[in-house]
mmCIF file of C-alpha atoms in Angstrom:
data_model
loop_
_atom_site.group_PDB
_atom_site.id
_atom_site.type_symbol
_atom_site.label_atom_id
_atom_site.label_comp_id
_atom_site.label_asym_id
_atom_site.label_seq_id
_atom_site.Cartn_x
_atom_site.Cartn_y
_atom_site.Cartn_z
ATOM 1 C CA UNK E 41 -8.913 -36.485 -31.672
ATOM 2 C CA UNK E 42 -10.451 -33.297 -31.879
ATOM 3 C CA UNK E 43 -8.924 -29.972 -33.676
ATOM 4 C CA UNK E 44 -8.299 -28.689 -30.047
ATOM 5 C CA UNK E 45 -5.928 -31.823 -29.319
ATOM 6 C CA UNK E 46 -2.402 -31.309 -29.823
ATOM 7 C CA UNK E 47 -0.515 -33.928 -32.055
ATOM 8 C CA UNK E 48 1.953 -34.193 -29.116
ATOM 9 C CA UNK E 49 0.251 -34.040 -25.317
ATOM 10 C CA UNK E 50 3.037 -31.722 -23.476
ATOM 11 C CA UNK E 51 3.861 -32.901 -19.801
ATOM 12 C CA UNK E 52 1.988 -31.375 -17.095
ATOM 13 C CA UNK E 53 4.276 -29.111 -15.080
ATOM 14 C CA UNK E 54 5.037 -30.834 -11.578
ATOM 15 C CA UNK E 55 6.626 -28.593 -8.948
ATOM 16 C CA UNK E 56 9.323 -29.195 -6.539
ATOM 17 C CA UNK E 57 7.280 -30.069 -3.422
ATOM 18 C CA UNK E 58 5.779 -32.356 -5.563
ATOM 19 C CA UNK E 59 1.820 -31.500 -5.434
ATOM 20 C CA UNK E 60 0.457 -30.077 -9.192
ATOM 21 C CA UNK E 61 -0.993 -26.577 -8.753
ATOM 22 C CA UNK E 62 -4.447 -26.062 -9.989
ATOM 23 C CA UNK E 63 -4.460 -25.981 -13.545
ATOM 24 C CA UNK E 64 -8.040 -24.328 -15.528
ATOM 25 C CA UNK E 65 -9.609 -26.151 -18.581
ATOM 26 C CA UNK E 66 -7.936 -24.104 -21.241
ATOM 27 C CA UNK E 67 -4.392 -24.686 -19.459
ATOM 28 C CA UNK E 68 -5.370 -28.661 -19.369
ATOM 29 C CA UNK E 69 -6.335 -28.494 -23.106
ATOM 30 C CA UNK E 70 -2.957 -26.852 -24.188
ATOM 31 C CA UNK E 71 -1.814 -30.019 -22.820
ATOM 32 C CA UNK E 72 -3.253 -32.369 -24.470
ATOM 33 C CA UNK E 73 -5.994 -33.004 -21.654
ATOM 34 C CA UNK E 74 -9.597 -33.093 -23.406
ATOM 35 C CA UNK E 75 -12.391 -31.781 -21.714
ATOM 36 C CA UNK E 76 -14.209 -35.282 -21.302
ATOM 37 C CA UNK E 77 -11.567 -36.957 -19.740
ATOM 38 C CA UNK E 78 -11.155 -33.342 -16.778
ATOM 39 C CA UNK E 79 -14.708 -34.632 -16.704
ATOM 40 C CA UNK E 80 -13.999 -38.138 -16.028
ATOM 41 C CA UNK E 81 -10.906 -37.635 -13.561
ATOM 42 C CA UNK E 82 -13.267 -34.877 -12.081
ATOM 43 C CA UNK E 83 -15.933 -37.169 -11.235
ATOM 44 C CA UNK E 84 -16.920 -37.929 -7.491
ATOM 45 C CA UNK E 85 -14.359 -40.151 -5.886
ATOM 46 C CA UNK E 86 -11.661 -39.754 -9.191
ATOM 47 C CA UNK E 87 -7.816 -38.326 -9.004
ATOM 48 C CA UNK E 88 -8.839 -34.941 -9.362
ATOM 49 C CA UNK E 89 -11.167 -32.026 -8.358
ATOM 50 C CA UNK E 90 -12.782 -28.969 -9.074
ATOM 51 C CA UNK E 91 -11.963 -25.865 -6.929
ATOM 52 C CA UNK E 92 -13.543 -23.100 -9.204
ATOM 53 C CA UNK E 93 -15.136 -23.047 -12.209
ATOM 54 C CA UNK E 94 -12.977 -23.809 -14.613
ATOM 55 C CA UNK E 95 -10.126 -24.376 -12.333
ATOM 56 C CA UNK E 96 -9.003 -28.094 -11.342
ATOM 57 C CA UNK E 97 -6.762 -28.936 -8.589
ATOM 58 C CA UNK E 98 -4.699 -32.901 -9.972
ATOM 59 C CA UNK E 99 -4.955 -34.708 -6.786
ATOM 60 C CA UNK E 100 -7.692 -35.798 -3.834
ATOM 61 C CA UNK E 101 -8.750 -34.096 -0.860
ATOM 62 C CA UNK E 102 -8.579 -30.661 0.751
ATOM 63 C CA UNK E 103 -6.430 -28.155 -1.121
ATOM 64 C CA UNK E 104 -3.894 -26.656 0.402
ATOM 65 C CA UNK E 105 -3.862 -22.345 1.278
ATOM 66 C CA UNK E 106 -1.493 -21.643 -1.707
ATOM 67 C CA UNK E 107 -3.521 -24.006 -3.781
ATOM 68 C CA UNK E 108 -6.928 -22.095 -2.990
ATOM 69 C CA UNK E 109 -5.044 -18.455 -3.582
ATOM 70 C CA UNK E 110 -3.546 -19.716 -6.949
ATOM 71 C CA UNK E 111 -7.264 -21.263 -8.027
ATOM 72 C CA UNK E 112 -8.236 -17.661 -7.204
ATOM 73 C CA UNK E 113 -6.102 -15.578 -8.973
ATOM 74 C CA UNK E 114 -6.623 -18.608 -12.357
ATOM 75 C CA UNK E 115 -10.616 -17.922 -12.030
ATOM 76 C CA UNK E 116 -10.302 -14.471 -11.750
ATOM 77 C CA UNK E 117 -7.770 -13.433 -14.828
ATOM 78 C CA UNK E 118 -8.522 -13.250 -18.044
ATOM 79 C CA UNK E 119 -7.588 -15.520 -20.839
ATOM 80 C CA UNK E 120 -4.682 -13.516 -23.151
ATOM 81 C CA UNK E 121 -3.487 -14.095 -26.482
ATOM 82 C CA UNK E 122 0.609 -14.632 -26.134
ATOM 83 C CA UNK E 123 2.811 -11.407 -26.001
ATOM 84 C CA UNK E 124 0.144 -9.403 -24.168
ATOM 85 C CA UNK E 125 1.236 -7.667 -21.053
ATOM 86 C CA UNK E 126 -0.203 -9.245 -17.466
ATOM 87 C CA UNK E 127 -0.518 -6.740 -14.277
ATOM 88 C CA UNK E 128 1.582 -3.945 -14.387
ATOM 89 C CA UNK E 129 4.099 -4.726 -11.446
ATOM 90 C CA UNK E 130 5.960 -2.427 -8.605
ATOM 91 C CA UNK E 131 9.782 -2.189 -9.467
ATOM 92 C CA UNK E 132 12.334 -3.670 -7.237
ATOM 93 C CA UNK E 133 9.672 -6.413 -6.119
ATOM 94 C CA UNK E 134 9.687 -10.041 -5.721
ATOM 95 C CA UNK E 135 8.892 -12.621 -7.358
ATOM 96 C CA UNK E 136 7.882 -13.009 -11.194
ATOM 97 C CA UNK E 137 4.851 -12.029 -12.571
ATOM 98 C CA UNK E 138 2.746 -15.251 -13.553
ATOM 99 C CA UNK E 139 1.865 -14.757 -17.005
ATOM 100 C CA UNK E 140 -1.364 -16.568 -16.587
ATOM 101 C CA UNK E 141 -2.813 -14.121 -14.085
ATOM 102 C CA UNK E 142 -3.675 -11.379 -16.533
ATOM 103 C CA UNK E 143 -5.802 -8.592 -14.842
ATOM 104 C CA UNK E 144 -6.363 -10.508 -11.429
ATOM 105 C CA UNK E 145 -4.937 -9.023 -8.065
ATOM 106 C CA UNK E 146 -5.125 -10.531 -4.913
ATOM 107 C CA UNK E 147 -6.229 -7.642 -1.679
ATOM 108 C CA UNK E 148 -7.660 -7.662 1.493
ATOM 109 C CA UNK E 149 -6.986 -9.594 4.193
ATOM 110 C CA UNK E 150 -5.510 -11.483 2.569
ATOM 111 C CA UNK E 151 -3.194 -9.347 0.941
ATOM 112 C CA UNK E 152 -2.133 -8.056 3.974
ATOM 113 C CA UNK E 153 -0.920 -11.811 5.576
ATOM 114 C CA UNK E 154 1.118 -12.089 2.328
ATOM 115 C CA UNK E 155 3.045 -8.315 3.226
ATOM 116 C CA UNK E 156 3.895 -10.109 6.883
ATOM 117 C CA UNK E 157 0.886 -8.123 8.773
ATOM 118 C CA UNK E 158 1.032 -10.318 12.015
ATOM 119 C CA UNK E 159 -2.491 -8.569 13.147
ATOM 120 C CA UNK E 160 -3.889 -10.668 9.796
ATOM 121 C CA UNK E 161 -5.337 -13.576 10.243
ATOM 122 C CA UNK E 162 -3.410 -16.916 8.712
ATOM 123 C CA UNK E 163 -4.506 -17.759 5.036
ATOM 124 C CA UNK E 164 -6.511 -20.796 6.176
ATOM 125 C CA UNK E 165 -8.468 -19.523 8.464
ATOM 126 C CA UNK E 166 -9.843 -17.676 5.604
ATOM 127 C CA UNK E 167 -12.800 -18.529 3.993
ATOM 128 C CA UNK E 168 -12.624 -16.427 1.014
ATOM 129 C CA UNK E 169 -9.853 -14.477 -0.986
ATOM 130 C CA UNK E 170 -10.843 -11.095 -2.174
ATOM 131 C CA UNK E 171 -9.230 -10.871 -6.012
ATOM 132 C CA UNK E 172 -9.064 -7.582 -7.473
ATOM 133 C CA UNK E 173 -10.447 -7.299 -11.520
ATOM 134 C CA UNK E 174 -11.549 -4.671 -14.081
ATOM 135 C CA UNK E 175 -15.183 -3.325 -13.177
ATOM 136 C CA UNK E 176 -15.965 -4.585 -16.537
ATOM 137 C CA UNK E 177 -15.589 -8.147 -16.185
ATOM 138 C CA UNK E 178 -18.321 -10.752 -16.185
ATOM 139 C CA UNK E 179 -16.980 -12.396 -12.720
ATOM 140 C CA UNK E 180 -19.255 -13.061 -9.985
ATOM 141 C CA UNK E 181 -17.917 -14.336 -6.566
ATOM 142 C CA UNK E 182 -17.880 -18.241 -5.788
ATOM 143 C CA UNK E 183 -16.505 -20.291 -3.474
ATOM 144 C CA UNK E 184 -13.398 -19.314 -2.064
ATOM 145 C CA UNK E 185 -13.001 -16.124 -4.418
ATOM 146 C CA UNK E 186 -14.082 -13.047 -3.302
ATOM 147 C CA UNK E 187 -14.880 -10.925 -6.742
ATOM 148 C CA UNK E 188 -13.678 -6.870 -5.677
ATOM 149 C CA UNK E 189 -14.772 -4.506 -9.010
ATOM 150 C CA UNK E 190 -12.326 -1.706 -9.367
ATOM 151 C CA UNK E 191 -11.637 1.171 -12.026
ATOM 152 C CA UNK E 192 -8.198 0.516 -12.394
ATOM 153 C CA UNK E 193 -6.118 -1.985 -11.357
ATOM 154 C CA UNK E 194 -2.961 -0.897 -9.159
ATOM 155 C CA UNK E 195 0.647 -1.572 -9.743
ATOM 156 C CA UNK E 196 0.747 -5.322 -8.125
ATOM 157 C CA UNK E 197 4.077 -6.166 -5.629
ATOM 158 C CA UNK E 198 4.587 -9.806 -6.398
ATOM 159 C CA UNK E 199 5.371 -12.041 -2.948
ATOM 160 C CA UNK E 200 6.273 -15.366 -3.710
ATOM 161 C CA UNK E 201 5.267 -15.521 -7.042
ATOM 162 C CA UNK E 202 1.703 -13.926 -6.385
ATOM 163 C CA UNK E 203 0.016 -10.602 -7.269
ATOM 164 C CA UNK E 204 -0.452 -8.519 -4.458
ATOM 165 C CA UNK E 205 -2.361 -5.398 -4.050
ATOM 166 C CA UNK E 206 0.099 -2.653 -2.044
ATOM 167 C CA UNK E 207 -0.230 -2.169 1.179
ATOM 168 C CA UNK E 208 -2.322 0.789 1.641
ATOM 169 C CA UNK E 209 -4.813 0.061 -0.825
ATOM 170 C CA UNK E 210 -5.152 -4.081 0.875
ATOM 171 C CA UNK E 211 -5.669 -2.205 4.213
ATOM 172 C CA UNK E 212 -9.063 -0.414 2.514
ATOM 173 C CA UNK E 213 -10.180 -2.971 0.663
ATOM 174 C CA UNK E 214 -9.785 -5.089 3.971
ATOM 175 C CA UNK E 215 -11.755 -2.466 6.177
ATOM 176 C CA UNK E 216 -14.289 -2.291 3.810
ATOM 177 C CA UNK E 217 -16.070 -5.368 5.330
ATOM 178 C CA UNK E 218 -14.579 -5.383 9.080
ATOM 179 C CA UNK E 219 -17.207 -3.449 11.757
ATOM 180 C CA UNK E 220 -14.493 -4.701 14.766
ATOM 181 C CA UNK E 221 -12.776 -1.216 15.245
ATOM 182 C CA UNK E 222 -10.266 -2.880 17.640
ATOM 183 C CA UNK E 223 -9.359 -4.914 14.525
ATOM 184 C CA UNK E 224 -9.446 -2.179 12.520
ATOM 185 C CA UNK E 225 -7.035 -0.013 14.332
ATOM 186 C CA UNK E 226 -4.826 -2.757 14.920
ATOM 187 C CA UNK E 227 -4.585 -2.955 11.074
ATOM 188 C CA UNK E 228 -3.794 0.426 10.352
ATOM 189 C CA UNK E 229 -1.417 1.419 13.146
ATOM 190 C CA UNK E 230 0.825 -1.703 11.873
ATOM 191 C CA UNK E 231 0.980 -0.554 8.687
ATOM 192 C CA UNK E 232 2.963 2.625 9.766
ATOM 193 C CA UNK E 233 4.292 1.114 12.682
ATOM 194 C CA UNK E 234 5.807 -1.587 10.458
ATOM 195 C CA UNK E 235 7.235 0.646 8.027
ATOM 196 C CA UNK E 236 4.833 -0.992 5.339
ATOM 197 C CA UNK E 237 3.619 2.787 4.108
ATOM 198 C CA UNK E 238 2.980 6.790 5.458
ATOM 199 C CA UNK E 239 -0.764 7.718 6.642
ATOM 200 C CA UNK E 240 -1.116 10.020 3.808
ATOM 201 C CA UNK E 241 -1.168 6.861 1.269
ATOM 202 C CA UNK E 242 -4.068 4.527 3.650
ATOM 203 C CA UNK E 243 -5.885 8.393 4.474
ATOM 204 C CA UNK E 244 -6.181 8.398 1.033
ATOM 205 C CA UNK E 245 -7.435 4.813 -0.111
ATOM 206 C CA UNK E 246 -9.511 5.070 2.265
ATOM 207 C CA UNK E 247 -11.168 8.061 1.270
ATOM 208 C CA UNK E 248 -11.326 7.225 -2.289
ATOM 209 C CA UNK E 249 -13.647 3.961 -1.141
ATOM 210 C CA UNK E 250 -15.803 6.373 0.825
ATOM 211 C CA UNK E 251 -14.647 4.918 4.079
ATOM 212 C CA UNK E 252 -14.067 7.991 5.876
ATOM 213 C CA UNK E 253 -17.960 8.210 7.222
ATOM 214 C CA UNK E 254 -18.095 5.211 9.350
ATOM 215 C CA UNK E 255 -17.381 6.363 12.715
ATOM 216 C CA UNK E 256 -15.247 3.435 13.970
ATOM 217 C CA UNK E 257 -12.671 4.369 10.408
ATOM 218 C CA UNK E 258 -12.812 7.895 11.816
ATOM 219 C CA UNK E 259 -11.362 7.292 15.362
ATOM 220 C CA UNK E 260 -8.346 4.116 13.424
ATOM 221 C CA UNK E 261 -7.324 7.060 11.191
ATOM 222 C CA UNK E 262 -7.244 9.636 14.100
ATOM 223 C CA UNK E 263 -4.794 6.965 15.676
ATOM 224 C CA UNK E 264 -2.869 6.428 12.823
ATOM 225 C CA UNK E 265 -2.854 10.179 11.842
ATOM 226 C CA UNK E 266 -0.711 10.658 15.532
ATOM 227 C CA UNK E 267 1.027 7.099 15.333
ATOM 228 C CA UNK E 268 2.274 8.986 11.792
ATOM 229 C CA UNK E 269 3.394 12.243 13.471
ATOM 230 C CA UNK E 270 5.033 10.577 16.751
ATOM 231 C CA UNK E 271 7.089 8.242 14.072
ATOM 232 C CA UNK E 272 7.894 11.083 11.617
ATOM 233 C CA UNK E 273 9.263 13.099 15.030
ATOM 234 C CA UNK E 274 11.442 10.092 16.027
ATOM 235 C CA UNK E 275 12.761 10.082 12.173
ATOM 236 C CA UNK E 276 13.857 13.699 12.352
ATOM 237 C CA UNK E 277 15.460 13.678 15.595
ATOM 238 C CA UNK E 278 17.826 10.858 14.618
ATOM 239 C CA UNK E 279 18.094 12.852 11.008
ATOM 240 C CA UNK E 280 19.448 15.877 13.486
ATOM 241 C CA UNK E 281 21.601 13.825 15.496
ATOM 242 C CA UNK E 282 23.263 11.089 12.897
ATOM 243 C CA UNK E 283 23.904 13.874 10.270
ATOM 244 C CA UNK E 284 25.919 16.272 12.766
ATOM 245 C CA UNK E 285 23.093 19.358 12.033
ATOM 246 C CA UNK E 286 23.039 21.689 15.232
ATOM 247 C CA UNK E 287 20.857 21.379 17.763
ATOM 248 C CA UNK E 288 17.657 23.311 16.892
ATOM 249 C CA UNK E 289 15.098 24.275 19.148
ATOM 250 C CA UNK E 290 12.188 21.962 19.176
ATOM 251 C CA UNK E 291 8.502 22.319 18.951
ATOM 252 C CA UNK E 292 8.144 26.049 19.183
ATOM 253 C CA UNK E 293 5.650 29.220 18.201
ATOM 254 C CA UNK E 294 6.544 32.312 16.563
ATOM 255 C CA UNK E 295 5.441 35.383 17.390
ATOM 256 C CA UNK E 296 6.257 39.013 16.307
ATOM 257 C CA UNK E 297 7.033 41.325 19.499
ATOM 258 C CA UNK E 298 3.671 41.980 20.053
ATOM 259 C CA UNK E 299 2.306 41.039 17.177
ATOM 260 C CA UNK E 300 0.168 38.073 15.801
ATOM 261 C CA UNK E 301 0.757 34.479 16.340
ATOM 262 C CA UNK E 302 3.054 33.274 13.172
ATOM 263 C CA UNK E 303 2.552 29.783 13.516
ATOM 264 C CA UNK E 304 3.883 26.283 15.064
ATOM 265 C CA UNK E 305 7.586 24.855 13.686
ATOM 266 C CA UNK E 306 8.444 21.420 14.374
ATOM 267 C CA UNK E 307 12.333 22.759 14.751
ATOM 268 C CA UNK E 308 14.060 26.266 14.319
ATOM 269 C CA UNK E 309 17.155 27.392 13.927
ATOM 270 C CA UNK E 310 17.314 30.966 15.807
ATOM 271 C CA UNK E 311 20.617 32.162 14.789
ATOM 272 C CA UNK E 312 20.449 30.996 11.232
ATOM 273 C CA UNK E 313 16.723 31.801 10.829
ATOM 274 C CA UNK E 314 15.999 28.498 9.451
ATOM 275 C CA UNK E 315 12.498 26.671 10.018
ATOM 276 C CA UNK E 316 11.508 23.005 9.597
ATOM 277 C CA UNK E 317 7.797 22.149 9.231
ATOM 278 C CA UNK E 318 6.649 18.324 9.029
ATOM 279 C CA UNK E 319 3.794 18.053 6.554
ATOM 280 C CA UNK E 320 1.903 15.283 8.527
ATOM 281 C CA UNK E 321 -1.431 16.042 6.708
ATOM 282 C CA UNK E 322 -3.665 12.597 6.258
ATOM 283 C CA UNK E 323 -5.308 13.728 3.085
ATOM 284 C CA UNK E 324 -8.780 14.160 4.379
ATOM 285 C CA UNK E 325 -11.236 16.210 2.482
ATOM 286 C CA UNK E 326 -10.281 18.945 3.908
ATOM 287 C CA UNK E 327 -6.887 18.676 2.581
ATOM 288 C CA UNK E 328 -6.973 21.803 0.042
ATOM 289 C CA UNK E 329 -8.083 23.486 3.235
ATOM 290 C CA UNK E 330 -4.968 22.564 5.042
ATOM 291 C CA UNK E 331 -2.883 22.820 2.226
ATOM 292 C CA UNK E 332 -3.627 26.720 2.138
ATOM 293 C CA UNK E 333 -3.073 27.434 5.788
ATOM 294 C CA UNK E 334 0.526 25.763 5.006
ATOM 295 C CA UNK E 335 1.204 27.624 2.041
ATOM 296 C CA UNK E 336 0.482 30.784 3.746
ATOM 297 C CA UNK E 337 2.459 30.834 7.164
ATOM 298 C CA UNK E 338 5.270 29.667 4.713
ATOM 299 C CA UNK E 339 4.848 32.782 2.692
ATOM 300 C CA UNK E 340 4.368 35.087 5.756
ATOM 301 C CA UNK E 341 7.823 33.633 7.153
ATOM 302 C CA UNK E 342 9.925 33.978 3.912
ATOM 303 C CA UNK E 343 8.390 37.153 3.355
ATOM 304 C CA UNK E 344 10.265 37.974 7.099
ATOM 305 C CA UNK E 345 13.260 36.523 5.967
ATOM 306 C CA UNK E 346 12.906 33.320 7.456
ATOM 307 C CA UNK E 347 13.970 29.816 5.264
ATOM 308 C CA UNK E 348 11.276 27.657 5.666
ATOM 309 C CA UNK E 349 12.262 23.772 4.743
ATOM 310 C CA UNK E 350 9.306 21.581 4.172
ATOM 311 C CA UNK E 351 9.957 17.718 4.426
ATOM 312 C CA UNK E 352 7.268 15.001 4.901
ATOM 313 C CA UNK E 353 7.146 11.551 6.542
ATOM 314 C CA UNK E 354 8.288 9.967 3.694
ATOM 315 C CA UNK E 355 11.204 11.463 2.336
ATOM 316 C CA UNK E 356 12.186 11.514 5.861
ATOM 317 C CA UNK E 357 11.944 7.331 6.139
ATOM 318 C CA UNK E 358 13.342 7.146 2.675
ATOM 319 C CA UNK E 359 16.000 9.647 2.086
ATOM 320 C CA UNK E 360 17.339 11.419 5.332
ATOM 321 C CA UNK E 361 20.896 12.064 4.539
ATOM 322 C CA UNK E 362 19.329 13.993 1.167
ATOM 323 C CA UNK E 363 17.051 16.091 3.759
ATOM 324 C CA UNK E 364 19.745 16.633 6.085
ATOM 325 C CA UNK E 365 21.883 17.990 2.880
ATOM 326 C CA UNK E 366 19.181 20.307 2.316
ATOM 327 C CA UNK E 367 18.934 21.830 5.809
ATOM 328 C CA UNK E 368 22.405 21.846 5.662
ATOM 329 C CA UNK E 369 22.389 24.074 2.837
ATOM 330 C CA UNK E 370 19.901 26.532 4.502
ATOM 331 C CA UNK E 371 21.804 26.855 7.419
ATOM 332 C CA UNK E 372 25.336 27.357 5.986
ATOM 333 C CA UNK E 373 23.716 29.989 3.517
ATOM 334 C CA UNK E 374 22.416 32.371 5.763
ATOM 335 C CA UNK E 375 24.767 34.674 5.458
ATOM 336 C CA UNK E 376 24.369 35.446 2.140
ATOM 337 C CA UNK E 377 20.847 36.174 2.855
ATOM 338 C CA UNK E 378 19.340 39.382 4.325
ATOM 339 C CA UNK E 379 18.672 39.818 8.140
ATOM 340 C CA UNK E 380 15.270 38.660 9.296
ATOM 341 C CA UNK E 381 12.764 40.138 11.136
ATOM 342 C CA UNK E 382 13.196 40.203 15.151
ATOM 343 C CA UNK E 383 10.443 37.204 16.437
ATOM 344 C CA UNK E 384 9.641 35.992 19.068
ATOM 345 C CA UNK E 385 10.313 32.327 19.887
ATOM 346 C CA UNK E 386 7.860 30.001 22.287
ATOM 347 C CA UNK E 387 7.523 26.957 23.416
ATOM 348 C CA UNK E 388 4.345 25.373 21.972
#
């Protein structure tokens, strides 16, 4: 017995289905499983099997798709001394962080099956998992793990148990190696479609991986920029109509009598001289750009005495009643305000 053996082997854990999940070396050793006899039960035709380095799977033939994701995410974390924190997690998501998955994240494709994408292909037709680690670590890929470098690891959302890279930053590490554009649209107009997160968020992922340049990215986003808008639009229509606000006028230009052009308004509020804008920008490179050209029609409206509410996809998918409250508030205030300026209103 060597100084590594503990004086009392501890059981190995057996889940409920009844199959082991793959186990590494170190895990083995902390139960009282030497490293010659993983050898021996690893050897051609024995009980057991290697899936990774360093990561055996305790029974015969082919693993199963949770098995190979779990091997993944045990070859890819790092080894930590009890007590110290694994990856940082999402609030309010499922499962419980595995403490023996320190500083691995599972993305990509994927990823994106685990989040319910049905436009991702089934785990086992996948050849590889891409695993997210620190750009520091000595990993290379092997196997069925897919080594993806980053600078910082994001907040994980644990499904079932497993680290998950969120959505939006899955969908770029997944484009990142698909040239299919068809696919690629697919993935991204799902993402907003399904609710899973706004265009801003995968506009900007995918910018930060320098994604933006490939011309078949360029034409998904430009679909997913107006999937975005045409779902925002829905949102505030039912905000409008569920939350008893009067009936603006839609989708109109303001002009002074003539004057200059004052800008677009998603919906306005004549009487009251309120105005509701939708900030649908994608985060592009240009976005300071944009950002400007909104902050000054905003300023050349209030400065005519016209309330201008901003309100963006997001709030309006996650809090419309608070939204509603604060057009509310604009409207019934208007009388304390000054008179605005005569303008013109047209439809745009």
């Amino acid at each position: 017995m060597t100084h590594n053996t503990p004086l009392s082997p501890r059981p190995l854990h057996q889940p409920a289905d009844g199959r082991r999940r793959p186990m590494t070396v170190a895990q083995l050793r902390a139960h009282g499983v030497p490293a010659a006899e993983v050898d021996e039960q690893c050897r051609p035709g024995g009980p057991w099997q290697r899936l990774l380095p360093n990561v055996v799977l305790l029974h015969p033939g082919a693993p199963t798709s949770d098995e190979r994701l779990h091997a993944v995410l045990l070859y890819a974390a790092r080894e930590r001394p009890a007590g110290l924190p694994s990856v940082p997690v999402q609030p309010g998501t499922e499962g419980t962080p595995d403490p023996g998955y320190a500083e691995a994240v599972i993305t990509g494709l994927a990823a994106l099956t685990l989040h319910g994408f049905s436009g991702a292909p089934p785990l086992p037709s996948l050849d590889a998992f891409d695993v997210l680690v620190p750009r520091m670590r000595r990993l290379r890929s092997t196997g069925c793990a897919r080594i993806v470098r980053t600078a910082a690891l994001p907040a994980a959302v644990q499904v079932t148990g497993v680290p998950v890279a969120p959505v939006a930053r899955a969908l770029a590490d997944a484009v990142a190696g698909l040239q299919d554009a068809g696919v690629v649209r697919l993935l991204l107009t799902e993402a907003v479609r399904g609710g899973h997160c706004e265009p801003a968020a995968v506009v900007r992922e995918l910018n930060r991986a320098r994604l933006l340049g490939r011309p078949h990215v360029v034409d998904a986003v430009d679909s997913l920029v107006a999937e975005g808008r045409a779902i925002a639009e829905q949102r505030l229509y039912r905000m409008v109509r569920e939350h008893g606000l009067p009936d603006p006028v839609w989708n109109v230009d303001l002009r002074l009598p003539g004057g200059p052009h004052l800008g677009g308004l998603d919906a306005y509020w004549p009487e009251q001289a309120v105005a509701l804008e939708l900030d649908t920008r994608a985060h592009r490179q240009d976005d300071d750009a944009l950002w400007s050209e909104y902050a000054r029609k905003r300023e050349h409206l209030e400065r005519l005495g016209i309330t201008v509410v901003h309100v963006t996809p997001r709030k309006l998918r996650e809090s419309p009643a608070h939204q509603a409250a604060v057009v509310r508030t604009a409207l019934t205030t208007a009388e304390d305000r000054e008179p605005a300026a005569c303008v013109v209103v047209l439809p745009r």
